[in-house]
């Protein structure tokens, strides 16, 4: 029992130590505060008074009578002492005292300045990061797809069919690019090469900042769900031995999009989104019409939650009323899922309705590319002008000056020298048969490859 009595006596002595600062003048209290700050900065041991305060606070209930009087003394030395502790220890004593006094005099102003500085830094960083949102989802640079026709030991004697020969464009998330041109110009081959159904001969395919032109094996398989394709013939692209539910959900199982217990509900939800009834789940493709089969193909493509969908003439085999339904479905899905489309079509009226930008291809090359408004209001290339003159207008009083192209399309295995269109162009010049024109921007992203416009 003597040992706890000694502890009580030491605590009472500590009480006497605590009571002393409350009797000091305000000037002496501020002087003690500055000494504590200097000791903290210079790394010296703290005064014994702090230990006394801690022991009294834990041991004696009598300290409750003292703490209200010493509350200000306990808070004032601790708060400024912690603030300058982050200062480097190599500072001089005079400098540390000055900084301690300035912080003790106006801590609120210093905090406000720090908050203003943090806000300015956040605004600057947000301003710098803003352009990153404008980066394209897909970027194609000088893409080439050549199919070998005749091979030889001497590679210089090899003969290639140049289906795609140096195509470049950019596509952003939530936008649609329409690709138009005659049959055999390379539209479908371009779409298949972008999806890596064909191995590119040369060029770059950049999807979400990643080069996918050389991916193989597992790395390519992991990228597959992000881009899908809707083929031209809806019946040939559907397996007759599988039901609609199996067709739509086959890739869902392979890529493990959802857990097994949610599989059927997920497939039915995708079918409903594409206008297919739930009882179609157990039916086969031959039981449906052409428009319904195309909806099955759309559901099959959307089941993997892609970001890019390449539509290879998806409405060319449908009548006008069904075309309108499918095109409206494309627009609704784009708004709800923020999809990006590459829409390949012969029908310029459909392309004008659904596209944001349009590219015109001829014999494997992109001859003109620009926004839908610029391209339809001001076609610059002679080939584009000839295509647009063939669009029928449902007005008997409107007369169209039809531009009829002479000759046949040259062989992509043996394209003409210079501009590939010069053999059929009514505005051909001597330079057209010798020098290939540059694909150049003539304002607002309107690219044209033609010698009728300055090339420098």
Coordinates of C-alpha atoms in Angstrom, one line a residue:
X1 CA 0.0 0.0 0.0
X2 CA 3.0 2.3 0.4
X3 CA 3.8 2.2 -3.4
X4 CA 0.5 3.7 -4.6
X5 CA 0.7 6.3 -1.9
X6 CA 4.1 7.5 -3.3
X7 CA 2.5 7.7 -6.8
X8 CA -0.2 9.8 -5.4
X9 CA 2.3 12.2 -3.8
X10 CA 4.2 12.5 -7.1
X11 CA 1.0 13.3 -8.9
X12 CA 0.2 16.0 -6.3
X13 CA 3.6 17.5 -6.9
X14 CA 2.7 17.4 -10.6
X15 CA -0.4 19.3 -9.7
X16 CA 1.7 22.0 -8.3
X17 CA 3.7 22.2 -11.5
X18 CA 0.6 22.5 -13.6
X19 CA -0.8 25.3 -11.5
X20 CA 2.2 27.5 -12.0
X21 CA 1.7 28.5 -15.6
X22 CA -1.9 29.6 -14.9
X23 CA -0.4 32.3 -12.6
X24 CA 2.0 33.7 -15.1
X25 CA 1.5 36.9 -17.0
X26 CA 0.3 36.7 -20.6
X27 CA 3.7 37.8 -21.9
X28 CA 5.5 35.0 -20.0
X29 CA 3.0 32.5 -21.4
X30 CA 3.7 33.5 -25.0
X31 CA 7.4 33.3 -24.2
X32 CA 7.0 29.7 -23.1
X33 CA 5.2 28.9 -26.3
X34 CA 8.0 30.2 -28.5
X35 CA 10.6 28.2 -26.5
X36 CA 8.6 25.1 -27.0
X37 CA 8.4 25.8 -30.7
X38 CA 12.1 26.3 -31.0
X39 CA 12.8 23.1 -29.0
X40 CA 10.6 21.2 -31.4
X41 CA 12.3 22.6 -34.5
X42 CA 15.9 22.1 -33.2
X43 CA 15.1 18.5 -32.2
X44 CA 15.7 19.2 -28.5
X45 CA 13.8 17.2 -25.8
X46 CA 10.5 18.7 -24.8
X47 CA 10.2 20.3 -21.3
X48 CA 9.1 18.2 -18.4
X49 CA 5.9 20.2 -18.1
X50 CA 4.3 18.2 -20.9
X51 CA 4.9 14.9 -19.1
X52 CA 3.4 16.3 -15.9
X53 CA 0.3 17.3 -17.8
X54 CA -0.1 13.8 -19.3
X55 CA 0.4 12.0 -15.9
X56 CA -2.1 14.3 -14.1
X57 CA -4.6 13.8 -16.9
X58 CA -4.5 10.0 -16.5
X59 CA -4.1 9.6 -12.8
X60 CA -6.1 12.1 -10.7
X61 CA -9.7 13.0 -11.2
X62 CA -8.9 16.3 -9.4
X63 CA -7.3 17.5 -12.6
X64 CA -10.8 18.3 -13.9
X65 CA -10.8 21.4 -11.7
X66 CA -7.5 22.5 -13.2
X67 CA -8.1 21.7 -16.9
X68 CA -10.6 24.4 -17.6
X69 CA -8.1 27.0 -16.5
X70 CA -5.2 25.5 -18.3
X71 CA -7.1 24.5 -21.5
X72 CA -5.9 27.5 -23.4
X73 CA -2.3 26.8 -22.3
X74 CA -2.5 23.2 -23.5
X75 CA -3.9 24.1 -26.9
X76 CA -1.7 27.1 -27.7
X77 CA 1.7 25.4 -27.3
X78 CA 0.7 22.2 -29.1
X79 CA -0.9 23.5 -32.2
X80 CA 1.9 25.8 -33.4
X81 CA 4.6 23.4 -32.2
X82 CA 3.3 20.7 -34.6
X83 CA 3.0 23.1 -37.6
X84 CA 6.7 24.1 -37.9
X85 CA 7.8 20.5 -37.2
X86 CA 7.7 19.9 -40.9
X87 CA 10.3 22.6 -41.5
X88 CA 13.9 21.3 -42.2
X89 CA 16.1 21.0 -39.1
X90 CA 18.9 22.9 -40.8
X91 CA 17.1 26.2 -40.5
X92 CA 18.5 28.8 -38.1
X93 CA 17.0 29.5 -34.8
X94 CA 16.1 33.0 -35.7
X95 CA 14.3 31.9 -38.8
X96 CA 12.3 29.3 -36.9
X97 CA 11.2 31.8 -34.3
X98 CA 10.0 34.2 -37.1
X99 CA 8.1 31.4 -38.8
X100 CA 6.5 30.3 -35.5
X101 CA 5.4 33.8 -34.6
X102 CA 3.9 34.4 -38.0
X103 CA 2.0 31.1 -37.9
X104 CA 0.8 31.7 -34.4
X105 CA -0.4 35.2 -35.3
X106 CA -2.4 34.3 -38.4
X107 CA -2.9 30.5 -38.8
X108 CA -6.3 31.1 -40.5
X109 CA -4.8 33.2 -43.2
X110 CA -2.1 30.7 -43.9
X111 CA -4.6 27.9 -44.2
X112 CA -6.7 30.0 -46.6
X113 CA -3.7 30.6 -48.7
X114 CA -3.0 26.9 -48.8
X115 CA -6.6 26.1 -49.8
X116 CA -6.5 28.7 -52.6
X117 CA -3.2 27.3 -53.8
X118 CA -4.6 23.7 -53.8
X119 CA -7.7 24.9 -55.8
X120 CA -5.5 26.6 -58.4
X121 CA -3.4 23.5 -58.8
X122 CA -6.5 21.4 -59.2
X123 CA -7.9 23.8 -61.8
X124 CA -4.6 23.8 -63.7
X125 CA -4.4 20.0 -63.7
X126 CA -8.0 19.7 -64.8
X127 CA -7.3 22.1 -67.6
X128 CA -4.3 20.1 -68.7
X129 CA -6.2 16.8 -68.6
X130 CA -9.2 18.1 -70.6
X131 CA -7.7 17.3 -74.0
X132 CA -7.3 13.6 -73.1
X133 CA -11.1 13.2 -73.4
X134 CA -10.8 14.2 -77.1
X135 CA -8.5 11.3 -77.9
X136 CA -9.9 9.0 -80.6
X137 CA -11.3 5.6 -79.8
X138 CA -9.9 4.2 -83.0
X139 CA -7.0 5.5 -85.1
X140 CA -6.0 3.9 -88.4
X141 CA -2.7 5.0 -90.0
X142 CA -1.7 4.1 -93.5
X143 CA -3.4 0.7 -93.3
X144 CA -2.7 -1.8 -96.1
X145 CA -4.1 -5.2 -96.8
X146 CA -2.5 -7.0 -99.8
X147 CA -3.5 -10.5 -100.8
X148 CA -0.8 -12.5 -102.6
X149 CA -1.8 -13.7 -106.1
X150 CA 1.5 -14.9 -107.4
X151 CA 4.5 -15.6 -105.2
X152 CA 8.1 -16.2 -106.2
X153 CA 11.5 -16.7 -104.6
X154 CA 12.3 -13.2 -105.6
X155 CA 9.9 -11.1 -103.6
X156 CA 10.1 -8.3 -106.1
X157 CA 8.3 -10.5 -108.6
X158 CA 5.4 -11.2 -106.2
X159 CA 2.0 -10.1 -107.4
X160 CA -0.5 -8.7 -104.9
X161 CA -4.2 -7.7 -104.9
X162 CA -4.1 -4.4 -103.1
X163 CA -7.6 -4.5 -101.5
X164 CA -6.7 -1.7 -99.0
X165 CA -3.8 0.5 -99.9
X166 CA -2.9 3.2 -97.4
X167 CA -6.1 4.2 -95.5
X168 CA -6.0 6.7 -92.6
X169 CA -8.8 8.1 -90.4
X170 CA -9.9 8.6 -86.7
X171 CA -13.1 7.6 -84.9
X172 CA -14.2 8.9 -81.6
X173 CA -16.4 7.3 -78.9
X174 CA -20.1 7.6 -79.6
X175 CA -19.6 8.7 -83.2
X176 CA -20.3 7.1 -86.6
X177 CA -18.2 7.0 -89.7
X178 CA -19.9 6.0 -93.0
X179 CA -17.8 4.3 -95.6
X180 CA -19.1 4.5 -99.2
X181 CA -17.8 3.4 -102.6
X182 CA -18.4 1.0 -105.5
X183 CA -18.4 -2.7 -105.1
X184 CA -14.8 -4.0 -105.0
X185 CA -13.3 -0.7 -103.6
X186 CA -12.2 -2.4 -100.3
X187 CA -14.9 -1.3 -97.8
X188 CA -15.5 -4.8 -96.3
X189 CA -11.8 -5.7 -96.3
X190 CA -11.1 -2.5 -94.4
X191 CA -13.6 -3.5 -91.7
X192 CA -12.4 -7.0 -91.4
X193 CA -8.7 -5.9 -91.2
X194 CA -9.5 -3.4 -88.4
X195 CA -11.2 -6.2 -86.5
X196 CA -8.1 -8.4 -87.1
X197 CA -10.0 -11.0 -89.0
X198 CA -7.2 -10.4 -91.6
X199 CA -3.6 -9.9 -90.7
X200 CA -2.6 -6.3 -91.8
X201 CA 0.2 -6.1 -94.4
X202 CA 1.3 -2.7 -93.1
X203 CA 0.1 0.3 -91.1
X204 CA -1.2 0.9 -87.6
X205 CA -4.5 0.1 -85.9
X206 CA -4.6 1.9 -82.5
X207 CA -7.6 1.1 -80.4
X208 CA -7.9 3.0 -77.1
X209 CA -4.2 3.9 -77.4
X210 CA -3.1 0.3 -77.9
X211 CA -1.5 -1.0 -81.1
X212 CA -3.5 -4.1 -82.0
X213 CA -2.2 -4.7 -85.5
X214 CA 0.4 -7.2 -84.3
X215 CA -1.5 -8.8 -81.4
X216 CA -1.7 -12.6 -81.4
X217 CA -3.0 -15.4 -79.2
X218 CA -4.3 -14.6 -75.8
X219 CA -3.6 -10.9 -76.0
X220 CA -5.8 -10.6 -79.1
X221 CA -8.5 -12.8 -77.6
X222 CA -8.8 -10.5 -74.6
X223 CA -9.3 -7.5 -77.0
X224 CA -12.0 -9.3 -79.0
X225 CA -15.1 -8.3 -76.9
X226 CA -14.3 -4.5 -77.4
X227 CA -15.0 -4.6 -81.1
X228 CA -17.6 -6.6 -83.0
X229 CA -19.0 -6.9 -86.6
X230 CA -22.4 -7.2 -88.1
X231 CA -22.1 -9.0 -91.4
X232 CA -24.0 -8.3 -94.7
X233 CA -25.9 -11.5 -95.0
X234 CA -27.8 -12.2 -91.7
X235 CA -28.7 -15.7 -92.6
X236 CA -25.2 -16.9 -93.6
X237 CA -23.7 -15.4 -90.4
X238 CA -26.0 -17.4 -88.1
X239 CA -25.5 -21.1 -87.4
X240 CA -28.6 -23.1 -88.4
X241 CA -27.9 -25.7 -85.7
X242 CA -28.0 -23.3 -82.8
X243 CA -31.0 -21.6 -81.2
X244 CA -31.2 -17.9 -80.9
X245 CA -30.3 -18.1 -77.2
X246 CA -27.2 -20.1 -78.0
X247 CA -26.2 -17.8 -80.8
X248 CA -26.5 -14.7 -78.7
X249 CA -25.0 -16.3 -75.6
X250 CA -22.2 -18.4 -77.1
X251 CA -19.6 -15.6 -76.8
X252 CA -21.0 -14.6 -73.4
X253 CA -20.0 -18.0 -72.1
X254 CA -16.6 -18.0 -73.8
X255 CA -15.5 -14.6 -72.5
X256 CA -17.3 -15.0 -69.1
X257 CA -19.2 -11.8 -69.3
X258 CA -21.7 -12.7 -66.5
X259 CA -21.8 -15.5 -63.9
X260 CA -23.6 -18.8 -64.9
X261 CA -26.6 -18.1 -62.8
X262 CA -27.2 -14.8 -64.6
X263 CA -26.6 -16.1 -68.1
X264 CA -30.2 -16.6 -69.3
X265 CA -31.5 -13.3 -67.8
X266 CA -28.6 -11.4 -69.4
X267 CA -29.2 -13.0 -72.9
X268 CA -33.0 -12.3 -72.7
X269 CA -32.3 -8.7 -71.7
X270 CA -30.1 -8.2 -74.7
X271 CA -32.8 -9.8 -76.9
X272 CA -35.4 -7.4 -75.6
X273 CA -33.1 -4.4 -76.1
X274 CA -32.8 -5.5 -79.8
X275 CA -36.6 -6.0 -80.3
X276 CA -36.7 -9.8 -79.9
X277 CA -39.3 -11.5 -77.7
X278 CA -38.2 -13.8 -74.8
X279 CA -39.9 -16.8 -76.3
X280 CA -37.6 -16.6 -79.3
X281 CA -34.8 -18.0 -77.1
X282 CA -35.5 -21.6 -78.1
X283 CA -36.2 -20.9 -81.8
X284 CA -33.8 -21.4 -84.8
X285 CA -32.8 -18.8 -87.4
X286 CA -34.8 -20.3 -90.3
X287 CA -38.0 -19.5 -88.4
X288 CA -37.4 -15.7 -88.7
X289 CA -37.7 -13.1 -91.4
X290 CA -34.8 -11.1 -92.8
X291 CA -35.3 -8.2 -90.4
X292 CA -35.6 -10.4 -87.4
X293 CA -32.4 -12.3 -88.4
X294 CA -30.6 -8.9 -88.6
X295 CA -31.8 -8.1 -85.1
X296 CA -30.4 -11.5 -83.9
X297 CA -27.0 -10.5 -85.5
X298 CA -27.2 -7.1 -83.7
X299 CA -28.0 -8.8 -80.4
X300 CA -25.1 -11.2 -80.9
X301 CA -22.7 -8.3 -81.4
X302 CA -24.0 -6.3 -78.5
X303 CA -23.9 -9.2 -76.0
X304 CA -20.2 -8.7 -75.4
X305 CA -20.7 -5.0 -74.5
X306 CA -18.4 -3.7 -77.3
X307 CA -17.2 -0.1 -77.8
X308 CA -16.9 -0.4 -81.5
X309 CA -19.3 -2.1 -84.0
X310 CA -18.5 -2.4 -87.7
X311 CA -21.7 -2.7 -89.7
X312 CA -21.1 -4.2 -93.1
X313 CA -24.2 -3.2 -95.2
X314 CA -26.6 -4.4 -92.4
X315 CA -29.7 -3.1 -94.1
X316 CA -29.0 -3.7 -97.8
X317 CA -31.1 -6.9 -98.0
X318 CA -34.1 -5.4 -96.2
X319 CA -37.1 -3.5 -97.5
X320 CA -37.5 0.2 -96.7
X321 CA -39.8 -0.1 -93.7
X322 CA -37.5 -2.7 -92.0
X323 CA -34.5 -0.6 -92.9
X324 CA -36.0 2.3 -91.0
X325 CA -36.6 0.1 -87.9
X326 CA -33.1 -1.3 -87.9
X327 CA -31.5 2.1 -88.4
X328 CA -33.5 3.6 -85.6
X329 CA -32.4 0.6 -83.4
X330 CA -28.8 1.5 -84.2
X331 CA -29.3 5.1 -83.2
X332 CA -31.1 4.2 -79.9
X333 CA -28.3 1.7 -79.0
X334 CA -25.7 4.3 -79.7
X335 CA -27.3 6.8 -77.4
X336 CA -27.9 4.3 -74.6
X337 CA -24.5 2.5 -74.8
X338 CA -22.3 5.2 -76.3
X339 CA -21.3 2.9 -79.2
X340 CA -19.0 3.9 -82.0
X341 CA -20.0 2.6 -85.5
X342 CA -18.2 2.2 -88.8
X343 CA -21.2 2.0 -91.2
X344 CA -20.4 0.5 -94.6
X345 CA -23.1 1.0 -97.2
X346 CA -24.0 1.7 -100.8
X347 CA -27.1 3.7 -99.9
X348 CA -25.9 7.3 -99.5
X349 CA -29.3 8.4 -98.0
X350 CA -28.8 5.8 -95.2
X351 CA -25.2 7.0 -94.6
X352 CA -26.4 10.6 -94.5
X353 CA -29.0 9.8 -91.9
X354 CA -26.8 7.8 -89.5
X355 CA -23.3 9.1 -89.9
X356 CA -21.3 11.9 -88.4
X357 CA -18.4 11.7 -90.8
X358 CA -18.1 10.1 -94.2
X359 CA -15.2 8.5 -96.1
X360 CA -15.2 7.7 -99.8
X361 CA -13.1 4.8 -101.0
X362 CA -12.0 4.0 -104.5
X363 CA -9.8 1.0 -105.5
X364 CA -8.4 0.6 -102.0
X365 CA -7.7 4.2 -101.3
X366 CA -9.6 6.9 -99.3
X367 CA -10.1 9.7 -101.8
X368 CA -12.2 12.0 -99.6
X369 CA -13.1 12.2 -95.9
X370 CA -14.9 14.8 -93.9
X371 CA -18.0 15.7 -91.8
X372 CA -21.3 14.7 -93.2
X373 CA -22.4 18.3 -93.6
X374 CA -19.2 19.3 -95.6
X375 CA -19.2 16.2 -97.7
X376 CA -22.8 16.3 -98.8
X377 CA -22.9 20.1 -99.3
X378 CA -19.5 20.5 -101.0
X379 CA -18.1 17.3 -102.5
X380 CA -14.6 18.1 -103.8
X381 CA -13.4 14.9 -105.5
X382 CA -14.7 14.1 -109.0
X383 CA -15.5 10.5 -107.9
X384 CA -17.5 11.8 -104.9
X385 CA -19.4 14.2 -107.1
X386 CA -20.3 11.3 -109.5
X387 CA -21.5 9.2 -106.6
X388 CA -23.8 11.9 -105.2
X389 CA -25.2 12.7 -108.6
X390 CA -26.6 9.1 -108.8
X391 CA -28.7 9.5 -105.6
X392 CA -32.4 9.7 -106.6
X393 CA -34.4 12.6 -105.3
X394 CA -38.2 11.9 -104.8
X395 CA -39.2 15.1 -106.7
X396 CA -40.3 15.0 -110.3
X397 CA -39.7 18.7 -110.8
X398 CA -36.1 18.5 -109.7
X399 CA -33.6 17.7 -112.4
X400 CA -30.2 16.3 -111.5
X401 CA -27.2 16.7 -113.7
X402 CA -26.0 13.1 -113.7
X403 CA -22.2 12.5 -114.0
X404 CA -21.7 9.2 -115.9
X405 CA -18.3 7.7 -115.4
X406 CA -16.6 6.2 -118.5
X407 CA -14.8 2.9 -118.6
X408 CA -14.5 0.1 -116.0
X409 CA -12.9 -0.1 -112.6
X410 CA -9.2 -1.0 -113.0
X411 CA -7.9 -4.2 -111.5
X412 CA -6.7 -3.8 -107.9
X413 CA -3.9 -6.3 -108.8
X414 CA -2.6 -3.9 -111.4
X415 CA -3.7 -0.4 -110.5
X416 CA -2.9 2.5 -112.8
X417 CA 0.1 4.8 -112.1
X418 CA -0.5 8.2 -110.4
X419 CA -4.1 8.8 -109.4
X420 CA -6.1 5.6 -109.6
X421 CA -9.2 7.4 -110.7
X422 CA -7.6 9.3 -113.7
X423 CA -8.6 6.6 -116.2
X424 CA -12.3 7.5 -115.6
X425 CA -12.1 11.1 -114.6
X426 CA -13.4 13.8 -116.9
X427 CA -11.2 16.4 -115.3
X428 CA -7.9 14.5 -115.7
X429 CA -4.7 16.4 -116.2
X430 CA -1.2 15.3 -117.3
X431 CA 0.1 15.2 -113.7
X432 CA -2.8 12.9 -112.7
X433 CA -1.3 10.0 -114.7
X434 CA 2.2 10.4 -113.3
X435 CA 2.0 11.6 -109.6
X436 CA -0.1 10.2 -106.9
X437 CA -2.0 13.0 -105.1
X438 CA -1.6 13.7 -101.4
X439 CA -4.4 13.0 -99.0
X440 CA -4.5 16.6 -97.6
X441 CA -6.7 18.6 -95.2
X442 CA -8.3 21.6 -96.9
X443 CA -10.1 23.0 -93.8
X444 CA -12.2 21.7 -90.9
X445 CA -11.0 18.1 -91.3
X446 CA -12.1 17.9 -95.0
X447 CA -9.5 15.6 -96.6
X448 CA -9.2 15.2 -100.4
X449 CA -6.7 13.4 -102.6
X450 CA -6.9 15.3 -105.9
X451 CA -4.6 17.4 -108.2
X452 CA -7.4 19.9 -108.8
X453 CA -6.5 21.5 -105.5
X454 CA -3.0 22.8 -104.4
X455 CA -0.8 20.0 -103.0
X456 CA 1.9 22.1 -101.3

